mmCIF file of C-alpha atoms in Angstrom:
data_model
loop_
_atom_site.group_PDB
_atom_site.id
_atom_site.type_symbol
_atom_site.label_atom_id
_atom_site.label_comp_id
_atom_site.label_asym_id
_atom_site.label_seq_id
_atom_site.Cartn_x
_atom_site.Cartn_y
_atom_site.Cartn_z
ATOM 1 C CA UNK A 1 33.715 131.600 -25.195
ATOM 2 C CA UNK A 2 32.877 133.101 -28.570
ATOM 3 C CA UNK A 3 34.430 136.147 -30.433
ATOM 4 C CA UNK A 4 32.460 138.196 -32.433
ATOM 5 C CA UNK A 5 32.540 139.206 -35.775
ATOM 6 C CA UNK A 6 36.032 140.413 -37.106
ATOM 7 C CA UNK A 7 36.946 142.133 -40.228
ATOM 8 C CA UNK A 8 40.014 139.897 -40.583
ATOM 9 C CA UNK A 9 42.591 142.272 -38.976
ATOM 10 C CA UNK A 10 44.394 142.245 -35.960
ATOM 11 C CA UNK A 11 42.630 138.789 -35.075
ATOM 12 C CA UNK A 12 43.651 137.792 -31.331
ATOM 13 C CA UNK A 13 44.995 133.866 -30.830
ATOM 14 C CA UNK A 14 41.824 131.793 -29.337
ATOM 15 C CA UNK A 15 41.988 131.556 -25.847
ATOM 16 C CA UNK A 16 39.810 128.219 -25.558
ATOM 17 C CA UNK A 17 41.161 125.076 -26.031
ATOM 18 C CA UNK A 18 39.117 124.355 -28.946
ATOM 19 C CA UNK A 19 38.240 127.063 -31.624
ATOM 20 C CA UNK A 20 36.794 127.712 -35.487
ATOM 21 C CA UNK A 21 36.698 130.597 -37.382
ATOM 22 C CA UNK A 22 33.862 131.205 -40.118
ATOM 23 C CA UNK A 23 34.183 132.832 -43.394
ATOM 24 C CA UNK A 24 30.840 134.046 -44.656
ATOM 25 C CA UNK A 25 29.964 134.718 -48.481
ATOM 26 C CA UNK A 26 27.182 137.458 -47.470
ATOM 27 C CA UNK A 27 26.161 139.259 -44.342
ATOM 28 C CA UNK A 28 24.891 137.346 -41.626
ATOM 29 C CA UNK A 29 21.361 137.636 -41.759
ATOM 30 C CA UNK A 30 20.459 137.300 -45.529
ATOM 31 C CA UNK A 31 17.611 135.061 -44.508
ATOM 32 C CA UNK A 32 18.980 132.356 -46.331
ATOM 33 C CA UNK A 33 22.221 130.392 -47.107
ATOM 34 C CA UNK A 34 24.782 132.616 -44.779
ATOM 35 C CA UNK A 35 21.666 133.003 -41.877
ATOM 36 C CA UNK A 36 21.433 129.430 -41.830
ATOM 37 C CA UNK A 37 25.351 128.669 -41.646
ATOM 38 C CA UNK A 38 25.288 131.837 -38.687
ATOM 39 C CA UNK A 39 22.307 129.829 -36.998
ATOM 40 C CA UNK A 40 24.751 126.226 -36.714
ATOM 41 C CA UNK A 41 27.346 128.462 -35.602
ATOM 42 C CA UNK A 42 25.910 129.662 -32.803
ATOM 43 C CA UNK A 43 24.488 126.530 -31.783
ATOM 44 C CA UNK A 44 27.981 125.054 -32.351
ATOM 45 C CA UNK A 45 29.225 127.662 -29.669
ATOM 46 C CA UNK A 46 26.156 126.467 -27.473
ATOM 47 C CA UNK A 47 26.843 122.782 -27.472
ATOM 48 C CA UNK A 48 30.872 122.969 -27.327
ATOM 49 C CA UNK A 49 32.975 123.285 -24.085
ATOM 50 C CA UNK A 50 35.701 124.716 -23.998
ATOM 51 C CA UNK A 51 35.093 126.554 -27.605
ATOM 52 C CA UNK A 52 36.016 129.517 -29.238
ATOM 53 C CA UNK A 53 34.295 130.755 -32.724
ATOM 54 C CA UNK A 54 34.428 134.080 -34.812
ATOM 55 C CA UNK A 55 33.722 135.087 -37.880
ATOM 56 C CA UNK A 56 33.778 137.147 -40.436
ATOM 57 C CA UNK A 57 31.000 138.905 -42.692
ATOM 58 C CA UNK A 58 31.050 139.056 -46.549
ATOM 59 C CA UNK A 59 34.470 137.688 -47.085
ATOM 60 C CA UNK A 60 36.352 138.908 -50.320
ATOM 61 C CA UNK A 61 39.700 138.319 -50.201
ATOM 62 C CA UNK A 62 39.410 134.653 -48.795
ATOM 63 C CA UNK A 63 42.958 133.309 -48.592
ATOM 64 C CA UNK A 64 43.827 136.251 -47.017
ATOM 65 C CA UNK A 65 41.251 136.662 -43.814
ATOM 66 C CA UNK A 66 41.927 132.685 -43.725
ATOM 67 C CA UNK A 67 45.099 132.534 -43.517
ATOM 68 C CA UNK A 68 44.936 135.690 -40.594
ATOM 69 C CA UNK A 69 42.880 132.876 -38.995
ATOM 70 C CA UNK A 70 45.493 130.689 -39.314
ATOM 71 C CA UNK A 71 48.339 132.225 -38.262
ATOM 72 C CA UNK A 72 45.955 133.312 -35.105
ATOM 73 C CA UNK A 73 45.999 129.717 -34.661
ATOM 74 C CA UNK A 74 42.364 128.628 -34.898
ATOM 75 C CA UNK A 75 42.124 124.895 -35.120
ATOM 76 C CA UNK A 76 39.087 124.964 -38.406
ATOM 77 C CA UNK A 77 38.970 127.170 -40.734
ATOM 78 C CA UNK A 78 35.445 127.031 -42.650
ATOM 79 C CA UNK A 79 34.387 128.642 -45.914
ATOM 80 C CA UNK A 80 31.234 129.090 -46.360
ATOM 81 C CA UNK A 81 30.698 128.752 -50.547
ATOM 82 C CA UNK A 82 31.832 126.806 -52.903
ATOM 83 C CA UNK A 83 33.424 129.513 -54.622
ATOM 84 C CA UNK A 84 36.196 129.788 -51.773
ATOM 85 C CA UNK A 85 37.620 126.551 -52.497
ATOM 86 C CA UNK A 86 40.308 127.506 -54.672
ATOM 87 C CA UNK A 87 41.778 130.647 -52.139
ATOM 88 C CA UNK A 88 41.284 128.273 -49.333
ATOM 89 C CA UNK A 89 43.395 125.657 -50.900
ATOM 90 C CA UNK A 90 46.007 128.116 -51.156
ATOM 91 C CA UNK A 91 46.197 128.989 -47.587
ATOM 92 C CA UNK A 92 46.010 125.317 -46.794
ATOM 93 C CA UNK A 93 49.577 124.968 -48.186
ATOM 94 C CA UNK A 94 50.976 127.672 -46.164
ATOM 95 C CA UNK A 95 49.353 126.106 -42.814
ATOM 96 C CA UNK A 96 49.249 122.184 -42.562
ATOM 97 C CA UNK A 97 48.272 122.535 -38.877
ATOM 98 C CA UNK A 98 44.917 124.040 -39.451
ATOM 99 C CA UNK A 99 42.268 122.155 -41.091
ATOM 100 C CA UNK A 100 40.645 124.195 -43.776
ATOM 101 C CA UNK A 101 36.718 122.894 -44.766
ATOM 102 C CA UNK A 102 34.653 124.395 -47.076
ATOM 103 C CA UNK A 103 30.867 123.948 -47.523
ATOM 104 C CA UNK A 104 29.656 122.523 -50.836
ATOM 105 C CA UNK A 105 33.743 123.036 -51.941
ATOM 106 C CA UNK A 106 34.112 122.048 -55.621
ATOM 107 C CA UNK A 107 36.866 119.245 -54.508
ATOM 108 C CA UNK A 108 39.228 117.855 -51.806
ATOM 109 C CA UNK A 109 43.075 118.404 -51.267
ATOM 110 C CA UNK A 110 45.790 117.354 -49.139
ATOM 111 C CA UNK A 111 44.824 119.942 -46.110
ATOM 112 C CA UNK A 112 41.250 120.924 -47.388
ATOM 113 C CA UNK A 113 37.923 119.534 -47.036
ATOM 114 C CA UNK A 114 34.575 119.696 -48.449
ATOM 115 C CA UNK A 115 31.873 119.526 -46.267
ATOM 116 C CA UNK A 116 27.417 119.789 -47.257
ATOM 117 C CA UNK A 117 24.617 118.235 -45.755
ATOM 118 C CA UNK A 118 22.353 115.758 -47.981
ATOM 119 C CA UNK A 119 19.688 118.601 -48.274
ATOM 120 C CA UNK A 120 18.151 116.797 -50.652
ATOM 121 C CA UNK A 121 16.765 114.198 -48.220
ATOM 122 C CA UNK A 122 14.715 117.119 -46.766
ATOM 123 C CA UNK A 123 13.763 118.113 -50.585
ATOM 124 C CA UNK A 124 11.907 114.595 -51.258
ATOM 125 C CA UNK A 125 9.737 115.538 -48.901
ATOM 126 C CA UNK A 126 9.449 118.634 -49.889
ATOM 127 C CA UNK A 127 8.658 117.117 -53.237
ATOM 128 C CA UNK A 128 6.120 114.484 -52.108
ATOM 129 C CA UNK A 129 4.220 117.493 -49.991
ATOM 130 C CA UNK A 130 4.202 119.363 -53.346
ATOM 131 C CA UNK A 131 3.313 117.280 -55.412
ATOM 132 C CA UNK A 132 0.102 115.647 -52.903
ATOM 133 C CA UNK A 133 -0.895 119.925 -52.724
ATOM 134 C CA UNK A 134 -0.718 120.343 -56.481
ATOM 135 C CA UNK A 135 -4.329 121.247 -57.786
ATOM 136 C CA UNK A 136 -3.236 121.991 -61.062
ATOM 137 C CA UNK A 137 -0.331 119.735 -61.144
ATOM 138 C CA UNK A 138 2.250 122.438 -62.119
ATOM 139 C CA UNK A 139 5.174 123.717 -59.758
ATOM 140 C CA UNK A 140 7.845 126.644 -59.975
ATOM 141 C CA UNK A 141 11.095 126.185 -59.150
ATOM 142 C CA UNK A 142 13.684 129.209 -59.029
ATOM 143 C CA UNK A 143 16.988 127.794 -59.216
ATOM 144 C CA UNK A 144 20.688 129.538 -58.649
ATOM 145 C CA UNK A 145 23.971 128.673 -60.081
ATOM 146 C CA UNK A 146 23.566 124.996 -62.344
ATOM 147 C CA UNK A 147 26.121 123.275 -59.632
ATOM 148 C CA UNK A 148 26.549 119.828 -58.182
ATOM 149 C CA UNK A 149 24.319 121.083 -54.944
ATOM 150 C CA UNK A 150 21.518 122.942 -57.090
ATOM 151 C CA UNK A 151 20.881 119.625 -58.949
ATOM 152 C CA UNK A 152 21.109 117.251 -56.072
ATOM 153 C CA UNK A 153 18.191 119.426 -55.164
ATOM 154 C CA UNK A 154 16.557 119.586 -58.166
ATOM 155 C CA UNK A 155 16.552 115.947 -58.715
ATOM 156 C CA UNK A 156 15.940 115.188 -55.335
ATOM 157 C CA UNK A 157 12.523 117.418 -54.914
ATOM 158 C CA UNK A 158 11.909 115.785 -58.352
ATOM 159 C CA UNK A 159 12.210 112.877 -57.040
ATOM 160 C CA UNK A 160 9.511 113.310 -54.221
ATOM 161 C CA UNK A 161 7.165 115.022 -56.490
ATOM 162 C CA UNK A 162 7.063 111.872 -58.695
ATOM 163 C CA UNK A 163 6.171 108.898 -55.894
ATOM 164 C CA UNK A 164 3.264 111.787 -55.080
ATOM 165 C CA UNK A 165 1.937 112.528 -57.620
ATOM 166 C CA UNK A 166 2.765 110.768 -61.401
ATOM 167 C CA UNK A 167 1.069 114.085 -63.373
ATOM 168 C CA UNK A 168 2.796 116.826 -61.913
ATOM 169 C CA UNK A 169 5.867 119.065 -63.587
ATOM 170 C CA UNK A 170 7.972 121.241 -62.687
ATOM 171 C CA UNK A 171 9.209 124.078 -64.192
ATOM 172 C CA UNK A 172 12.704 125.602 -63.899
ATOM 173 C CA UNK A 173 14.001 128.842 -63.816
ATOM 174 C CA UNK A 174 17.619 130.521 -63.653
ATOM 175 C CA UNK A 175 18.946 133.550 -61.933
ATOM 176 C CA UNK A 176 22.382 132.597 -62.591
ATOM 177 C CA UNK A 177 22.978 134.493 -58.690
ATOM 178 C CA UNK A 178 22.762 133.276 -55.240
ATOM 179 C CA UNK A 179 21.247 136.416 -53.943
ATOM 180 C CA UNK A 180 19.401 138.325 -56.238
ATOM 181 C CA UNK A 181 16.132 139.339 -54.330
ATOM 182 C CA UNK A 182 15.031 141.600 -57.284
ATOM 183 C CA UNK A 183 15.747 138.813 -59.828
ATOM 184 C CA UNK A 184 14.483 135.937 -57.539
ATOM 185 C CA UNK A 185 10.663 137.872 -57.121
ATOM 186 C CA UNK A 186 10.729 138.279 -61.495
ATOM 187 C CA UNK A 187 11.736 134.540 -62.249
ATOM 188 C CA UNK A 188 8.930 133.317 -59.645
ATOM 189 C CA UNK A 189 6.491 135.711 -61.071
ATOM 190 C CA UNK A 190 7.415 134.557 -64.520
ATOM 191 C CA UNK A 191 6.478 130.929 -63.219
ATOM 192 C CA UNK A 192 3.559 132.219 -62.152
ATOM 193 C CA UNK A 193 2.510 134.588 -65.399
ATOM 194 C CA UNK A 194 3.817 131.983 -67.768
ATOM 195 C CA UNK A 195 3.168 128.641 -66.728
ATOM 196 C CA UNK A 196 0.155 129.085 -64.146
ATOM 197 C CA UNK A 197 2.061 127.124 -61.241
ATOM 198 C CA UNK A 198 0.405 126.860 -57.673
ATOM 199 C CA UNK A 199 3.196 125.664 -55.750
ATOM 200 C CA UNK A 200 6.395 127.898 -55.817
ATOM 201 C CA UNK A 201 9.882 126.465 -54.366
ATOM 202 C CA UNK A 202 13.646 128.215 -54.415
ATOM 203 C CA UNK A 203 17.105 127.657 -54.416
ATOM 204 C CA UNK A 204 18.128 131.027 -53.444
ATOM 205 C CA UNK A 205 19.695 133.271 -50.603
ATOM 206 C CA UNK A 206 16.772 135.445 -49.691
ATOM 207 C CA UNK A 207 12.949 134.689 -49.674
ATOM 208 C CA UNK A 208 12.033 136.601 -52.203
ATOM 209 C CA UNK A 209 10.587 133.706 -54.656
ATOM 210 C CA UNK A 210 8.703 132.726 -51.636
ATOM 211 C CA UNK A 211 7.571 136.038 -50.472
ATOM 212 C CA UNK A 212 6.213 136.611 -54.150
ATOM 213 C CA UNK A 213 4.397 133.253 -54.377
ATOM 214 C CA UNK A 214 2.456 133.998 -51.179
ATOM 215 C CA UNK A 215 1.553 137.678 -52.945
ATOM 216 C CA UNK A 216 -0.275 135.206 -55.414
ATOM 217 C CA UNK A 217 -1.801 133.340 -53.195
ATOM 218 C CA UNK A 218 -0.147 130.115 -54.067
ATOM 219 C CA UNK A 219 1.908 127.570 -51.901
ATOM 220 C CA UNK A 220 5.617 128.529 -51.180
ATOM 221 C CA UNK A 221 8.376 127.025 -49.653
ATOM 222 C CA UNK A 222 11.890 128.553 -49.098
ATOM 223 C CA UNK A 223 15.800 127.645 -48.474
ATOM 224 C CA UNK A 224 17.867 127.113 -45.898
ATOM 225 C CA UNK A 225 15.733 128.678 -43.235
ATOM 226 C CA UNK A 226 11.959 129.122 -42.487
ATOM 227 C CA UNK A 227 10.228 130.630 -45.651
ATOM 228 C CA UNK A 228 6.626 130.943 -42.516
ATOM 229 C CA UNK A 229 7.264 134.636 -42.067
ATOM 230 C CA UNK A 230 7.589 135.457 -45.882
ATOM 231 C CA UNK A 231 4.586 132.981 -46.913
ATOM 232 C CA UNK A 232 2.544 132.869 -43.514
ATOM 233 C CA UNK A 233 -0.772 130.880 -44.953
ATOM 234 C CA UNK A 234 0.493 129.665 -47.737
ATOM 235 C CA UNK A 235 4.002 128.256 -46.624
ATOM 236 C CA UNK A 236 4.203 124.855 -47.267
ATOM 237 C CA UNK A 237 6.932 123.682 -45.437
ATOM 238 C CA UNK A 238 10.707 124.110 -46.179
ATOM 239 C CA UNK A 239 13.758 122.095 -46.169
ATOM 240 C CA UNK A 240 16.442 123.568 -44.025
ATOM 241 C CA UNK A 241 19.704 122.987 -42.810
ATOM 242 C CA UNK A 242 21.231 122.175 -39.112
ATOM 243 C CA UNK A 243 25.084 123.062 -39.875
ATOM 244 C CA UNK A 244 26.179 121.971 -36.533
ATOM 245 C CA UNK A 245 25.762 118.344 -36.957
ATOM 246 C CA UNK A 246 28.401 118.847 -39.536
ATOM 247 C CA UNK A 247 30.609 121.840 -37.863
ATOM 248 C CA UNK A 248 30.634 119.466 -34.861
ATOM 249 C CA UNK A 249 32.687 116.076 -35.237
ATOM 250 C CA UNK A 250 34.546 118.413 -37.694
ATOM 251 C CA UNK A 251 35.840 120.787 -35.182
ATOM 252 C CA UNK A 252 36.086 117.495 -32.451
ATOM 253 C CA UNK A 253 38.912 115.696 -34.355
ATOM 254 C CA UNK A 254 40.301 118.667 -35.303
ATOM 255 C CA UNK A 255 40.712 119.613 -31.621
ATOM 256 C CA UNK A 256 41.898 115.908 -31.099
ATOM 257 C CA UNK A 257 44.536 116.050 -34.161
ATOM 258 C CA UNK A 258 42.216 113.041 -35.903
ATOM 259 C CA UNK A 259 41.044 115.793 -38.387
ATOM 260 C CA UNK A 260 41.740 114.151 -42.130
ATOM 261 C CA UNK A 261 40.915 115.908 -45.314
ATOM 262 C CA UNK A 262 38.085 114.252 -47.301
ATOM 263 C CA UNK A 263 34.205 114.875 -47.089
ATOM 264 C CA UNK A 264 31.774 115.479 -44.765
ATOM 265 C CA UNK A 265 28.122 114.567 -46.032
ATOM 266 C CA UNK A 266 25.579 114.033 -43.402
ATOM 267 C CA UNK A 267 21.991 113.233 -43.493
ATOM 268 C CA UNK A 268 18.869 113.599 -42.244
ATOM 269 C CA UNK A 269 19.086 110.559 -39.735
ATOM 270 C CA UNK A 270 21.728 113.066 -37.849
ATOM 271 C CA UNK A 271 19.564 115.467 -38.177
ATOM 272 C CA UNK A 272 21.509 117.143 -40.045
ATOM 273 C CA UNK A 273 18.871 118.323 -42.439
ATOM 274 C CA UNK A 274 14.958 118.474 -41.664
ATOM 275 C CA UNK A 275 11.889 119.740 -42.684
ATOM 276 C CA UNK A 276 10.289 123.191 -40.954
ATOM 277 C CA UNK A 277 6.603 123.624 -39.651
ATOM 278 C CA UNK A 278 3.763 122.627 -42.349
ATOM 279 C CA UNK A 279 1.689 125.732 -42.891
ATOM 280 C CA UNK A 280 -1.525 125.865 -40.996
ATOM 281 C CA UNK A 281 -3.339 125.635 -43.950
ATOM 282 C CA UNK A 282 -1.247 122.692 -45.369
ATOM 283 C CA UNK A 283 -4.351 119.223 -44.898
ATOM 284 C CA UNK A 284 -3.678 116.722 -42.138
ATOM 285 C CA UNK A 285 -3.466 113.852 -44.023
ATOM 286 C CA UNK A 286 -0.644 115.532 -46.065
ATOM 287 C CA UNK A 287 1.274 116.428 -43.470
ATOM 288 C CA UNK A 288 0.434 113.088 -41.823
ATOM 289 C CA UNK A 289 1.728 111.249 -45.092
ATOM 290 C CA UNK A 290 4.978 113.184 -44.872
ATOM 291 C CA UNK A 291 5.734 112.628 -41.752
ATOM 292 C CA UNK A 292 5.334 109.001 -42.089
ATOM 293 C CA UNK A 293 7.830 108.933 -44.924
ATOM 294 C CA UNK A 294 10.568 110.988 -42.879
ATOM 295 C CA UNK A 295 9.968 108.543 -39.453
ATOM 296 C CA UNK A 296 11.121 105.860 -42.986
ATOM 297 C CA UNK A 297 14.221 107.789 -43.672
ATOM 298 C CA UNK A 298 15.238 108.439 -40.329
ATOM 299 C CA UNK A 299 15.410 105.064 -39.037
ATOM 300 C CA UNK A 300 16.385 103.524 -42.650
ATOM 301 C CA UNK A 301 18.218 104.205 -45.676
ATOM 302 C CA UNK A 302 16.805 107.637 -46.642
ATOM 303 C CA UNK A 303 19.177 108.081 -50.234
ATOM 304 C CA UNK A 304 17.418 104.283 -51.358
ATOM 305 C CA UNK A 305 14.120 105.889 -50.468
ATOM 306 C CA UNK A 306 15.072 109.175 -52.372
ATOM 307 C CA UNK A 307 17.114 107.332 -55.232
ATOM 308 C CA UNK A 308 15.528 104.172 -56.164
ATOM 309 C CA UNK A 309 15.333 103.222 -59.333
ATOM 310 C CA UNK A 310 17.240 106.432 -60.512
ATOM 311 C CA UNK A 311 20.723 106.625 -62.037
ATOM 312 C CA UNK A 312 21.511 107.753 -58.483
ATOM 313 C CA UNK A 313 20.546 104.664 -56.697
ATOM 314 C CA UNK A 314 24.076 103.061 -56.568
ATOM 315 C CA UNK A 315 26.509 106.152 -56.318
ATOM 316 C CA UNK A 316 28.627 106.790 -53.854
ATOM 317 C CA UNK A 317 28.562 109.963 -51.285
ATOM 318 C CA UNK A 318 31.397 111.474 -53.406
ATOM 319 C CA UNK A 319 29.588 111.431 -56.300
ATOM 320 C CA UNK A 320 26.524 112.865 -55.041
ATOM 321 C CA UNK A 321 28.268 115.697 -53.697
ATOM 322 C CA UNK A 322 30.646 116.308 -56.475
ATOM 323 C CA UNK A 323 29.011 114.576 -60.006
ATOM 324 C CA UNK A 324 25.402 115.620 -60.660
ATOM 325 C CA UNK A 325 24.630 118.000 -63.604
ATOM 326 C CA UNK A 326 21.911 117.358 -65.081
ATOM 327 C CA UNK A 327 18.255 116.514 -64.527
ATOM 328 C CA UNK A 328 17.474 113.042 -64.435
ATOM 329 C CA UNK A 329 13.693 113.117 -64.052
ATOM 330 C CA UNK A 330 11.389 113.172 -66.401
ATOM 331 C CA UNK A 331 8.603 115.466 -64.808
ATOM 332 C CA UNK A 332 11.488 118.617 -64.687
ATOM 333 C CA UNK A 333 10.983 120.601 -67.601
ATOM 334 C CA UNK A 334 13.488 123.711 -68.506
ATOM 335 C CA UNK A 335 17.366 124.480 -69.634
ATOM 336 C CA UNK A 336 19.936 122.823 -67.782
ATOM 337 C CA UNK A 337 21.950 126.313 -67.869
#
């Protein structure tokens, strides 16, 4: 079973014998960060028997639609930024019996977990494809918020782009905003005006970057979800999440009572990140390359193919998802914010 969307009133107890509630930052289809997180929760409610989900849109007084949730007697509650982790700590005290979880959360507590996927597994490759497509060996970036996620990503792509290709950069720009489509479209244009780049990639809630490269006829690749509509011959390919590899054993020992605060961090050999589609323009024996690379890092160690040789290389899951801020590649070029 799965309830719909609530506006965190007069929320009914679950009726299954396993349930989650969802606490978006935006609406639902932003075609981005909150459209991906809707996507893994309706293949969540797909894959799980005896299940029971709802959610709620563009979520501004956290604790409080939480702790409704709560009190309704949900099993998982999940927030879905990292700026909910403080209000969702607080309603964590008031209900030890729920497990509270939220995606890319700034820390861990006694009854609150952080949970992310290692995106930036799906970025190398991102970053190799980039920087094998690269005529002119210069590539845009448009970056959020400067937090531990954003530079994972950053330094992961980076990463990528240098094994590829030793004489490509990449230049950074800020929005300072998760979803700014206006903002987004200027900063990429700005890339493109200012520092003649002919690959384009984002960090952003909508597709705008993207949807702007492909206006100028240069390779773009989006976030989160499938930049192909936005960039149709010029997408490159994007690296996107699959939140229900991580909703899942989540909400299973929660349901179980095995649930234990702490951090949830999968990677790409659960599939919980991939790479979309190349573009139909994108050469065979790029895509071919790529492809190799990920068959490597699903059947090996994907962070020693992604870190090696970096400051990275010997850190621990906990300090990739809480620690990095800063770029640690020599080929990124712009302001740390």
């Amino acid at each position: 079973m799965a309830a719909g969307c609530l506006d965190g009133g007069g929320i009914e107890p679950p009726e299954a014998g396993r349930s989650a509630a969802w606490l978006y930052f935006a609406e639902a289809d932003d075609q981005g960060w909150t459209s991906s997180h809707d996507s893994g929760r309706q293949a969540t409610e797909e894959r799980l028997d005896d299940f029971q989900g709802a959610f709620t849109e563009s979520v501004d007084d956290v604790e409080s639609v939480a702790s409704r949730y709560a009190e309704a007697g949900y099993d998982v509650v999940f927030g879905l930024s990292a700026g909910f982790t403080d209000p969702m700590a607080a309603a964590s005290e008031q209900y030890p019996d729920t497990a509270f979880e939220v995606a890319s959360g700034a820390d861990t507590g006694e009854n609150y977990g952080a949970f992310y996927t290692k995106l930036y597994q799906a970025r190398y490759l991102v970053g190799y494809a980039a920087g094998l497509i690269t005529e002119d060996d210069r590539i845009g970036y448009v970056a959020a918020n400067p937090v531990a996620t954003v530079y994972q990503d950053i330094n992961g792509f980076a990463s990528g782009v240098q094994d590829a290709n030793e004489d490509a950069t990449i230049y950074i720009r800020w929005t300072d905003d998760w979803y700014d489509p206006g903002l987004e479209g200027e900063n990429a244009q700005a890339l493109i005006d200012d520092e003649d780049v002919d690959v384009m990639i984002q960090h952003q809630d909508s597709p705008s970057a993207a949807s702007t490269a492909a206006d100028n006829e240069i390779w773009a690749s989006g976030y989160a979800e499938s930049a192909a509509e936005f960039t149709e011959d010029h997408h490159l390919t994007t690296a996107v999440f699959n939140w229900e590899e991580a909703y899942i054993p989540i909400i299973e020992a929660a349901g179980a009572g095995e649930w234990e605060a702490g951090i949830t961090f999968p990677g790409i050999e659960t599939g919980a990140v991939e790479i979309t589609e190349f573009g139909p323009d994108v050469p065979d024996d790029i895509v071919d390359e790529v492809h190799d690379i990920r068959d490597d890092m699903q059947e090996g160690d994907a962070d020693q193919i992604v870190w090696e040789g970096s400051e990275y290389e010997d850190w621990s899951d906990e300090q990739l998802l809480f620690e990095p801020e800063t770029f640690i590649f020599d080929n990124i070029e712009g302001d740390e914010a």
